[in-house]
Coordinates of C-alpha atoms in Angstrom, one line a residue:
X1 CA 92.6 -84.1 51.8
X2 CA 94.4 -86.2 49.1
X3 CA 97.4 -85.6 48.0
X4 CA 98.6 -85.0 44.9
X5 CA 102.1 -86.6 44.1
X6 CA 104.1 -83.3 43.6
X7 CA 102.7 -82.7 46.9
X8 CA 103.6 -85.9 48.3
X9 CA 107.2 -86.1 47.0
X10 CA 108.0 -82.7 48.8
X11 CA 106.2 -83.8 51.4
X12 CA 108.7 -86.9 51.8
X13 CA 111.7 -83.9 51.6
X14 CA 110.0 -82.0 54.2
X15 CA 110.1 -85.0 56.7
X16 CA 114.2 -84.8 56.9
X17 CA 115.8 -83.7 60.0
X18 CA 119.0 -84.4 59.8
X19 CA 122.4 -82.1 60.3
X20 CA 122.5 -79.2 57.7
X21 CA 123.8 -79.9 54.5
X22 CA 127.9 -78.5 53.9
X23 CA 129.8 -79.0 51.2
X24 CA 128.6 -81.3 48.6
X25 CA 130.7 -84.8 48.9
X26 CA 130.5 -88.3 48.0
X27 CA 130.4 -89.0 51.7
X28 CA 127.5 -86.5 52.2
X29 CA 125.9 -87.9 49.1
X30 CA 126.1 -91.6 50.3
X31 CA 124.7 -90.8 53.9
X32 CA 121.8 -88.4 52.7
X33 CA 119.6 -91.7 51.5
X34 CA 119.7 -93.2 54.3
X35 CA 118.0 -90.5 55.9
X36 CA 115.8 -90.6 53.0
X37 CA 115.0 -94.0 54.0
X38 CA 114.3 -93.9 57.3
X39 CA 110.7 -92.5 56.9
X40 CA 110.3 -94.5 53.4
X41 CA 111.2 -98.1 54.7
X42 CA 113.9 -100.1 54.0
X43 CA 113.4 -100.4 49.9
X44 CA 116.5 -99.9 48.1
X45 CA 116.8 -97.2 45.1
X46 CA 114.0 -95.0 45.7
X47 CA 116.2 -92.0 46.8
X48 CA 119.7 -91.2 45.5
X49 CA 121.1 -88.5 46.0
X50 CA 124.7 -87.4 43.7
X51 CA 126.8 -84.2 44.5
X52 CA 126.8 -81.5 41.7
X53 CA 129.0 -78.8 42.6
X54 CA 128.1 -76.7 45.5
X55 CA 124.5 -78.7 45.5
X56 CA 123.3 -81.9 45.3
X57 CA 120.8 -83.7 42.8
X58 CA 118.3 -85.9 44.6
X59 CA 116.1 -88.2 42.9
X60 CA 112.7 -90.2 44.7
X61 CA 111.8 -92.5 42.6
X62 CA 108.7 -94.3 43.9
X63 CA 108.7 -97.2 41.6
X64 CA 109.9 -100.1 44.8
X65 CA 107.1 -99.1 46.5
X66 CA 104.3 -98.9 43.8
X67 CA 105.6 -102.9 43.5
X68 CA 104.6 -103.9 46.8
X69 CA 101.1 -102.8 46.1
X70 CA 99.6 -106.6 46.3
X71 CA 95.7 -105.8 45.1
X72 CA 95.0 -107.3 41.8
X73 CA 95.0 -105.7 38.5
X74 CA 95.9 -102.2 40.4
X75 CA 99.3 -100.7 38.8
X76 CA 100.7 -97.5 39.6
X77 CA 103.4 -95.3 38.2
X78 CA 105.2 -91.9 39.0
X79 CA 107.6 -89.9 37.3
X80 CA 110.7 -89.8 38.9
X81 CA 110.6 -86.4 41.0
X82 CA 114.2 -84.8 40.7
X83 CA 115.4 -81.7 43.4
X84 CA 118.6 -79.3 43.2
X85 CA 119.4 -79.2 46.9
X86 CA 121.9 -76.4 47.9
X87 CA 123.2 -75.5 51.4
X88 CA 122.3 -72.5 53.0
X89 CA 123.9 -72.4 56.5
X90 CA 122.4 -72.8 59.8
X91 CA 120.5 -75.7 59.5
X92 CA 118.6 -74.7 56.2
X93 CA 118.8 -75.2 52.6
X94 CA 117.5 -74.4 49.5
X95 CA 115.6 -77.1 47.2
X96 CA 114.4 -76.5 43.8
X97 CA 112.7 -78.6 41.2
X98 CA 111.6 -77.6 37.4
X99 CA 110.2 -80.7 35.3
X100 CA 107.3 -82.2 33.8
X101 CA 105.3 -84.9 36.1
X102 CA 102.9 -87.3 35.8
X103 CA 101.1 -90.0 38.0
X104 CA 98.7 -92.6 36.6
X105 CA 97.1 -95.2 38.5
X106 CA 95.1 -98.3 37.3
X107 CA 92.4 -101.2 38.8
X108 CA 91.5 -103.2 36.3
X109 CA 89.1 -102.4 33.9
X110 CA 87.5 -100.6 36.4
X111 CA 89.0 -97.1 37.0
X112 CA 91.8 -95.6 36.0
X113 CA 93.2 -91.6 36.7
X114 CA 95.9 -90.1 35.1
X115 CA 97.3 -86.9 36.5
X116 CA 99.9 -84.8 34.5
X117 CA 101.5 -81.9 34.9
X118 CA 103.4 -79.8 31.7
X119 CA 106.0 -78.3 33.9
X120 CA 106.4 -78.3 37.9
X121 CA 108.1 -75.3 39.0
X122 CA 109.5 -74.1 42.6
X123 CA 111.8 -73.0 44.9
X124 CA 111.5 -73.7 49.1
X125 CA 113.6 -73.3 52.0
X126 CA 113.7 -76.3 54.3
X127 CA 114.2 -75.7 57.9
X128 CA 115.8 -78.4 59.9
X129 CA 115.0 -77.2 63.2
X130 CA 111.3 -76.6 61.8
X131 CA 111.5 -80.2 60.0
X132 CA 109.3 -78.4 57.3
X133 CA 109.5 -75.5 53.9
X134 CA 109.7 -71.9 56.1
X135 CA 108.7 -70.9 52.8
X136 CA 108.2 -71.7 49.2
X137 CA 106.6 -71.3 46.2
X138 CA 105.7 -72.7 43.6
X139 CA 104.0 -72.9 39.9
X140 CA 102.2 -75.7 37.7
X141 CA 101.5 -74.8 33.9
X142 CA 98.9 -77.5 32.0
X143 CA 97.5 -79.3 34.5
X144 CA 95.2 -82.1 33.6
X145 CA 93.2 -85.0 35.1
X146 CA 91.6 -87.9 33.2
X147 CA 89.6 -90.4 35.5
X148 CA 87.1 -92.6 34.8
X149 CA 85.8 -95.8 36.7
X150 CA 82.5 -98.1 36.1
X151 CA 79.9 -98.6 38.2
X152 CA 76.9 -101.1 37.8
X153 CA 77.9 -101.4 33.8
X154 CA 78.3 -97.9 32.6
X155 CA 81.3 -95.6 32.3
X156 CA 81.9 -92.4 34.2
X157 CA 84.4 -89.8 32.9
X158 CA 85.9 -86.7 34.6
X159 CA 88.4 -84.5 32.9
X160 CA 89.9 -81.4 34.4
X161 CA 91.9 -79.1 33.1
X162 CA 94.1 -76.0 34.8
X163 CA 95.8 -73.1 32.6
X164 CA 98.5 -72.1 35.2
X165 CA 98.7 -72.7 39.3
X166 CA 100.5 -70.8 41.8
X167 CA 101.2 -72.0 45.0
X168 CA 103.1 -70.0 48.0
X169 CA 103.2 -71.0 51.8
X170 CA 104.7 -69.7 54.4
X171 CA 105.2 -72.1 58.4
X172 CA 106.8 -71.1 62.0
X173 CA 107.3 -72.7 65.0
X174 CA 108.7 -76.5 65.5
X175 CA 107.9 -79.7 64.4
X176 CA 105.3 -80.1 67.0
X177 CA 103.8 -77.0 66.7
X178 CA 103.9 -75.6 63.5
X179 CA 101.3 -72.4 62.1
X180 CA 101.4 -72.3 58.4
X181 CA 99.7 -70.6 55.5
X182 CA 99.0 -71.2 51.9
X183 CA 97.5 -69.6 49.0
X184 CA 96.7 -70.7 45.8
X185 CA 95.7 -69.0 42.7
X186 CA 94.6 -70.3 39.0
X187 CA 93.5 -69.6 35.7
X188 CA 91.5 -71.0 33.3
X189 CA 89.9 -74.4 34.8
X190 CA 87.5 -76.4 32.4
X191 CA 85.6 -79.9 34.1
X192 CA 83.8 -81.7 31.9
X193 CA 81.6 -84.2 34.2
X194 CA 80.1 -87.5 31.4
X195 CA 77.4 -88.4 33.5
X196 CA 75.8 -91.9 32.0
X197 CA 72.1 -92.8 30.9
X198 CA 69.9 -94.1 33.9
X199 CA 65.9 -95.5 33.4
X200 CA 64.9 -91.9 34.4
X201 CA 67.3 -89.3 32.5
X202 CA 69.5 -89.7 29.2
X203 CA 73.1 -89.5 29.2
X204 CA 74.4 -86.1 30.2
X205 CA 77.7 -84.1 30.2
X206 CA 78.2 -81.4 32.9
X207 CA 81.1 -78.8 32.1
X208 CA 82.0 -76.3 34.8
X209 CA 84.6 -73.2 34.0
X210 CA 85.6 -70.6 35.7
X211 CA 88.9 -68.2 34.2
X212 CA 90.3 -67.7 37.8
X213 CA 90.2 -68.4 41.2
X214 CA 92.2 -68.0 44.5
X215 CA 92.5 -69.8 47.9
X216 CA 93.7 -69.1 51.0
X217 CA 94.4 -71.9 53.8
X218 CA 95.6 -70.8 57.5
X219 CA 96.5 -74.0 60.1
X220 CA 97.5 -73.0 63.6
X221 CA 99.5 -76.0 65.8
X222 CA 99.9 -78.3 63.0
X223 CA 101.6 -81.8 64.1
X224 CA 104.0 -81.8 61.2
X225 CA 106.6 -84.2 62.4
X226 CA 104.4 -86.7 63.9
X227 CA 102.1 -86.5 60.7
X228 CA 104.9 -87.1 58.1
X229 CA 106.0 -90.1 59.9
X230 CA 102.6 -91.1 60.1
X231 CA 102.5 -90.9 55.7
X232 CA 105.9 -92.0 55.6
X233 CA 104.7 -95.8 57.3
X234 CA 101.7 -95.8 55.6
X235 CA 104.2 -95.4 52.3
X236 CA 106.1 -98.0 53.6
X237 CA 103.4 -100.5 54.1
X238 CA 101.1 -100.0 50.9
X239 CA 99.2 -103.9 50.9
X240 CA 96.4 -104.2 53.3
X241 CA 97.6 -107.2 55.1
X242 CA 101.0 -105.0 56.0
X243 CA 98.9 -102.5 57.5
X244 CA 96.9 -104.8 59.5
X245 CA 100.4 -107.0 60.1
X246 CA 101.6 -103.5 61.7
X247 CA 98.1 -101.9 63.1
X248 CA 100.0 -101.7 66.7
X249 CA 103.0 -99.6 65.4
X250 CA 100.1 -97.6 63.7
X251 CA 97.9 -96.9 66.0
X252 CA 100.7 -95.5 67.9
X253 CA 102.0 -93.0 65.3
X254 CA 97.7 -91.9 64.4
X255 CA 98.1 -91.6 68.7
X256 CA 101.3 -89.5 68.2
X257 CA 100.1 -86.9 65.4
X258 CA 96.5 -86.2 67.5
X259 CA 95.2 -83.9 67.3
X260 CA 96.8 -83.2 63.7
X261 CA 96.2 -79.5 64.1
X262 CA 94.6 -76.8 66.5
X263 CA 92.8 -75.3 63.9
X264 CA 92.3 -74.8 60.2
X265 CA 90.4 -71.9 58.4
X266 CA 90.1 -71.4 54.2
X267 CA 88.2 -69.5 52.1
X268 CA 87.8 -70.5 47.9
X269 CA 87.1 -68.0 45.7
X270 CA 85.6 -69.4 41.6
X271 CA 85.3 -66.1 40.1
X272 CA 82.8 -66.4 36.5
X273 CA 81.7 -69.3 37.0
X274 CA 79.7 -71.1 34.3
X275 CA 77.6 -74.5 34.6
X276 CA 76.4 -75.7 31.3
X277 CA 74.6 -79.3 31.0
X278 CA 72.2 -80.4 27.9
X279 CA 72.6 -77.1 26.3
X280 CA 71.6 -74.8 29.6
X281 CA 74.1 -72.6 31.3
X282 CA 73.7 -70.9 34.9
X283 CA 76.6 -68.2 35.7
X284 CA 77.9 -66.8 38.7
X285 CA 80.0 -63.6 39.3
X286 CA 81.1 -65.5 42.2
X287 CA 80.9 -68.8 44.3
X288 CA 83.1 -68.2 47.6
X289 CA 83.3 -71.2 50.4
X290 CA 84.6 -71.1 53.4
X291 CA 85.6 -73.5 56.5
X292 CA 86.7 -73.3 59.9
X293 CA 87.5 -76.5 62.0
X294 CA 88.9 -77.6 64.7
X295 CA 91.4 -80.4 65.7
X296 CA 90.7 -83.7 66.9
X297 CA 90.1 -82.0 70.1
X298 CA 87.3 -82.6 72.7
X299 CA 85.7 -79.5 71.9
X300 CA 85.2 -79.9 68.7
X301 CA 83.7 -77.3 65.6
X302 CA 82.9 -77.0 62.2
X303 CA 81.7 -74.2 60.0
X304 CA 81.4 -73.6 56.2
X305 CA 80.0 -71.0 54.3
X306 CA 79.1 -70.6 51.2
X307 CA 77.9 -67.3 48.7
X308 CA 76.8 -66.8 45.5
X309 CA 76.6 -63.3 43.7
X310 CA 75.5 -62.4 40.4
X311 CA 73.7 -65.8 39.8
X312 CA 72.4 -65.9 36.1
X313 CA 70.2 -68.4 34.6
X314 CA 68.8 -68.5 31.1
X315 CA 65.5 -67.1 30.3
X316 CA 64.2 -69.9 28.8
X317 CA 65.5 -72.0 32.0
X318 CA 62.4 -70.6 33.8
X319 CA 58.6 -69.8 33.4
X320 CA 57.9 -66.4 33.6
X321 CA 56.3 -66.1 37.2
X322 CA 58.9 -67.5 38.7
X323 CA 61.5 -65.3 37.1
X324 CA 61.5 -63.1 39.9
X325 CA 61.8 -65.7 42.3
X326 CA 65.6 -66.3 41.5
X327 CA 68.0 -66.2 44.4
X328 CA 70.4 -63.3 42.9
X329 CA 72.6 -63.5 45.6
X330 CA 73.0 -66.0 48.2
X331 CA 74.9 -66.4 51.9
X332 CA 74.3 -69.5 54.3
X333 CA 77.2 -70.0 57.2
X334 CA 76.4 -73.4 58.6
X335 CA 77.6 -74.3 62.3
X336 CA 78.1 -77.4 64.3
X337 CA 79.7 -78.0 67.7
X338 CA 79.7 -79.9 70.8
X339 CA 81.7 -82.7 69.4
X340 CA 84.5 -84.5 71.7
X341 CA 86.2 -85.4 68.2
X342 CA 89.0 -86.5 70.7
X343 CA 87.0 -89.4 72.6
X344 CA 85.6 -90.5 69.3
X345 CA 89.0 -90.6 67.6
X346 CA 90.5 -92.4 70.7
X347 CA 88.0 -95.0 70.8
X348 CA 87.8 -95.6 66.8
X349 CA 91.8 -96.4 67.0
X350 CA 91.7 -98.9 70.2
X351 CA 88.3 -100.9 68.8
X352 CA 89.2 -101.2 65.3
X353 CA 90.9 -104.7 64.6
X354 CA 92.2 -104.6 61.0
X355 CA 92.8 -108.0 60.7
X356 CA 88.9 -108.9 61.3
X357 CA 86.2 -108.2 59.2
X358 CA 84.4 -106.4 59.6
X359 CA 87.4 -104.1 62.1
X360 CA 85.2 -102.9 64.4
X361 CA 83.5 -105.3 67.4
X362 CA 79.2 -105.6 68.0
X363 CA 77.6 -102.3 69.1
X364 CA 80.5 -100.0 68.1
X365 CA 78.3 -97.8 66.4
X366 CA 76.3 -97.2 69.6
X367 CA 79.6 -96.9 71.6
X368 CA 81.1 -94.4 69.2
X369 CA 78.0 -91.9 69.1
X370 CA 78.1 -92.0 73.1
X371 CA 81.9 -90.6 72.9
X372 CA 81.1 -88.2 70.0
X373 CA 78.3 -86.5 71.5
X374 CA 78.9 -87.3 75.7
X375 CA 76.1 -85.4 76.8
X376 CA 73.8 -86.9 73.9
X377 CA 73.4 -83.8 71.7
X378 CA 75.2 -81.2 69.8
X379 CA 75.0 -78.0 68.4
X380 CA 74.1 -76.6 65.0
X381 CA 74.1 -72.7 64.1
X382 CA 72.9 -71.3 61.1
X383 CA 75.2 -67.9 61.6
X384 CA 73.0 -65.1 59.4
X385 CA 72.1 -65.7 56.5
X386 CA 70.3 -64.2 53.2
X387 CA 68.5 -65.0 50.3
X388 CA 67.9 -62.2 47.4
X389 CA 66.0 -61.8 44.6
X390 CA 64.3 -59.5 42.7
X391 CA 60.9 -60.4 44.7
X392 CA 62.3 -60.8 47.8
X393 CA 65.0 -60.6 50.5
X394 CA 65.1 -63.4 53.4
X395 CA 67.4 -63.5 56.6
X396 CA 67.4 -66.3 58.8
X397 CA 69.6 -66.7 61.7
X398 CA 69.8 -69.5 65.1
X399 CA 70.8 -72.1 66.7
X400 CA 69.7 -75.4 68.5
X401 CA 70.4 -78.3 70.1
X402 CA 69.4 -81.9 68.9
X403 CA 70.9 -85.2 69.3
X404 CA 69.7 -89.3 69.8
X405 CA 69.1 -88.5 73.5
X406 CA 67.3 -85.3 73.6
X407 CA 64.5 -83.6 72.1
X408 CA 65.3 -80.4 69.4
X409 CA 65.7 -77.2 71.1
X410 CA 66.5 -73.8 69.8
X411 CA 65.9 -70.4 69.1
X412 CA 66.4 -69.0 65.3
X413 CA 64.6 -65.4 64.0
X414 CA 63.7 -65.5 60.1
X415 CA 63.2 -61.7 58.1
X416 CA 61.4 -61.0 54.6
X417 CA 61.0 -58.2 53.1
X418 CA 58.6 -58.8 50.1
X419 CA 56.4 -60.9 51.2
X420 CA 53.6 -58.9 48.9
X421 CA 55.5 -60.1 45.4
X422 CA 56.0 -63.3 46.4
X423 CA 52.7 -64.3 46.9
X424 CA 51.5 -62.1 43.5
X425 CA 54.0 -64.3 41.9
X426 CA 52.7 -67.6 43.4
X427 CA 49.2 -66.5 42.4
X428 CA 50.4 -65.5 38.8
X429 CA 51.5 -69.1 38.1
X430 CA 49.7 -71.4 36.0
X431 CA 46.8 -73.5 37.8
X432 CA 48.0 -76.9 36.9
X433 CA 51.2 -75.4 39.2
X434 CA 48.8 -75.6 42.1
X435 CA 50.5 -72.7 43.6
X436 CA 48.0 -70.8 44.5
X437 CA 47.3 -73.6 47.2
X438 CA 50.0 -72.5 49.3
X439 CA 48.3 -69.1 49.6
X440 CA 46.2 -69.7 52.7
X441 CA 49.9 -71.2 54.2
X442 CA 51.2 -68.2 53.4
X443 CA 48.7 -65.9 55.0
X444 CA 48.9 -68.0 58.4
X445 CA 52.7 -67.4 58.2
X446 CA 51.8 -63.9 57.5
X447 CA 49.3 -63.4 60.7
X448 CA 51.9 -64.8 63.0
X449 CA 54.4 -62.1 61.6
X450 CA 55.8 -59.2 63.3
X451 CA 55.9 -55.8 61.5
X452 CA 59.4 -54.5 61.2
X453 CA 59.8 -50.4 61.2
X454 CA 61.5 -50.7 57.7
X455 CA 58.6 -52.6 56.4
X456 CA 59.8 -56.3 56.5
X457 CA 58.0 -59.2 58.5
X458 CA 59.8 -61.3 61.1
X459 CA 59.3 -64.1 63.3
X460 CA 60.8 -64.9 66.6
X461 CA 60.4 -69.0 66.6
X462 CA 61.9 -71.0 69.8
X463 CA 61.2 -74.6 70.5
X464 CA 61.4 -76.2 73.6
X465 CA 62.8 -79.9 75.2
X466 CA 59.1 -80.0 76.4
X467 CA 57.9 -80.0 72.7
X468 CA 56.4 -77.0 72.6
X469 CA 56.9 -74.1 69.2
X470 CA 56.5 -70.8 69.8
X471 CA 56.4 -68.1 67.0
X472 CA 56.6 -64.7 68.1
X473 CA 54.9 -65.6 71.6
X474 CA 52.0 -67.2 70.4
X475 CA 52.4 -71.2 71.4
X476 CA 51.5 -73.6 68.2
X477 CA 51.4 -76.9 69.7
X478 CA 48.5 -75.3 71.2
X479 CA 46.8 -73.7 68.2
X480 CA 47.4 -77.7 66.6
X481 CA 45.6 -78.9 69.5
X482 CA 48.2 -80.0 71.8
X483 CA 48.8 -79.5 75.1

């Protein structure tokens, strides 16, 4: 995930654990940096922190660090983040921030983004025996992005634009073990893509909108403290060869926050969404995705999803035959497992030498897939699934097992309903289509189909380590001629 720097400066606040703010005093005021500093390096004048009352005013300023960035031509700038911190008792305190930002970054003449923000507003409550927000929320009005970078000669521009954003989160536990949850919400988002000319297609800009949106993030056993001091050295080493000077102290803190969380789960929701690109526009009602992960844990899993309703695309878009071939709605949950992301992880931080090129030694690659996938395969699920049109309606569900040492196995069941239209459609298309050669396919596919009570055809397809496909019992390798 990258992060952006309003995320990043709170981020910074969030990594304090010392004793709970009393008073405001100069002394207070005076010490408070240097906690600060301890998980930003030793760079003077990037946090003060002045009493104001019953509060304090902290500023991070991140301008000493973006100078020790030593790559050529790349500059970097912040604006000054700026919190009103106010005791609260009992190791917690109130921190508040209202203010424009912006972050812009430059490398040469080759890319540069600029981020900005028309006003950053929000309120948290930092727990010190947590070391993180127990809650807060927060809101970002005119958000924008600008990036563009070259490759092979020819400009690429994206520009992004955000109405209003509202963030709220919400975290338990400790430091080592911390659950937290977030949601999201926006209006009005415009991305407007400038993709260049190639040999085979003319220059092209791709806007997508959408008026509103929503997300939802939940993370069980996140390693907060360990992670922050993790970001915290990387922020105080930012050149390359300090990174590889310091790989030991490094690979002890990436050691320290495994296996960064137990497990994550979001969903996205783009509600009217609209892709337009040379003058063609295809709608949505809906695009919802969703993931679920684990750790870096031996066991390891991921799944997304993803569904599409109310798709809409221009008459014109499509020949008339194969207007009623559309996917209306669309659902495909994607699984894989069987993954010892811990192994992997363990052996990718004691192999890799940063100070050689390239970091990692002869036959890594090899070595690395042996301690991702131990037993020489993993798993992938396709959980059920649907395509639907006005034609037709397809399910498809299974799951097999596949890797560099063994052969595919699996088992997966596939539904249609409609299987009359779509093959009146295919017939209806033009000749120089040459659709209508996929008709004798189709009425294989067809004989080897099982009649469903409600109409509908299935099939029951399992493959075996031996090599063999079966489709409703009957054995293809053998109908191919195998043995």
């Amino acid at each position: 995930m990258k992060l952006t720097p309003a995320f990043f400066g709170l981020a910074l606040l969030a990594s304090i654990s010392g004793p709970a703010f009393a008073a405001a005093t100069p002394e207070e005021a005076q010490r408070l940096p240097e906690v600060f500093q301890a998980y930003l390096g030793k760079e003077q004048g990037v946090v003060t922190v002045t009493p104001d009352g019953d509060s304090y005013r902290a500023r991070f300023d991140a301008t000493p660090l973006f100078a020790k960035i030593k790559e050529p031509g790349v500059s970097v700038s912040l604006t000054p983040i700026e919190w009103v911190i106010t005791p609260q008792g009992g190791g917690k305190w109130q921190v508040d921030q209202n203010q424009p930002l912006a972050f812009e970054m430059k490398s040469g003449a080759d890319a540069a983004m600029k981020v900005e923000a028309g006003l950053v507003k929000g309120t948290g409550v930092f727990d010190e025996a947590l070391g993180g927000f127990s809650s807060s929320s927060s809101q970002i009005s005119r958000l924008s992005l600008d990036q563009t970078f070259v490759e092979q000669g020819q400009n690429q521009q994206t520009k992004l634009a955000i109405d209003t954003m509202t963030f709220m989160s919400a975290m338990s536990g400790t430091g080592d073990l911390a659950d937290v949850t977030y949601d999201t919400s926006f209006t009005g988002m415009r991305q407007a893509v400038s993709v260049p000319a190639s040999s085979s297609a003319p220059a092209v800009e791709i806007v997508t909108s959408s008026p509103d949106g929503t997300q939802t993030v939940a993370i069980k056993g996140l390693r907060l403290k360990p992670m922050t001091s993790l970001m915290a050295w990387l922020v105080a080493h930012p050149a390359d060869d300090e990174i590889a000077a310091g790989q030991a102290e490094l690979k002890e803190k990436l050691r320290a926050a495994l296996p960064l969380f137990t497990s994550l789960s979001s969903t996205s929701n783009l509600n009217g969404l609209s892709i337009e690109a040379s003058g063609s526009k295809v709608g949505m009602q809906q695009l919802s995705l969703g993931m679920d992960s684990s750790g870096v844990v031996a066991d390891g899993y991921l799944r997304a999803r993803y569904a599409a309703s109310g798709i809409q695309v221009p008459a014109g878009l499509v020949p008339p035959w194969a207007a009623s071939l559309l996917p209306e709605n669309a659902a495909v949950d994607l699984k894989a497992g069987g993954l010892d992301l811990a192994a992997a992880a363990a052996l990718m931080i004691d192999k890799t030498d940063l100070a050689k090129d390239p970091p990692q030694p002869a036959g890594f690659e090899d070595e690395f897939m042996k301690a991702l996938m131990p037993t020489g395969a993993m798993q992938l699920g396709l959980g059920p699934s649907e395509i639907l049109s006005k034609a037709f309606r397809l399910n498809a569900e299974g799951s097999m097992t596949t890797g560099p040492a063994v052969m595919p196995a699996g088992k997966a069941t596939v539904k249609l309903a409609g299987m009359d239209q779509l093959m009146a459609a295919l017939q209806a298309a033009p000749p120089e289509m040459e659709m209508q050669g996929m008709a004798p396919m189709l009425l294989l596919i067809r004989g080897l189909a099982k009649q469903e009570a409600d109409g509908a055809l299935s099939w029951a397809i399992e493959s075996t380590p031996t090599g063999s496909v079966t489709v409703n019992g009957t054995d293809l390798t053998k109908m191919m001629g195998g043995q």
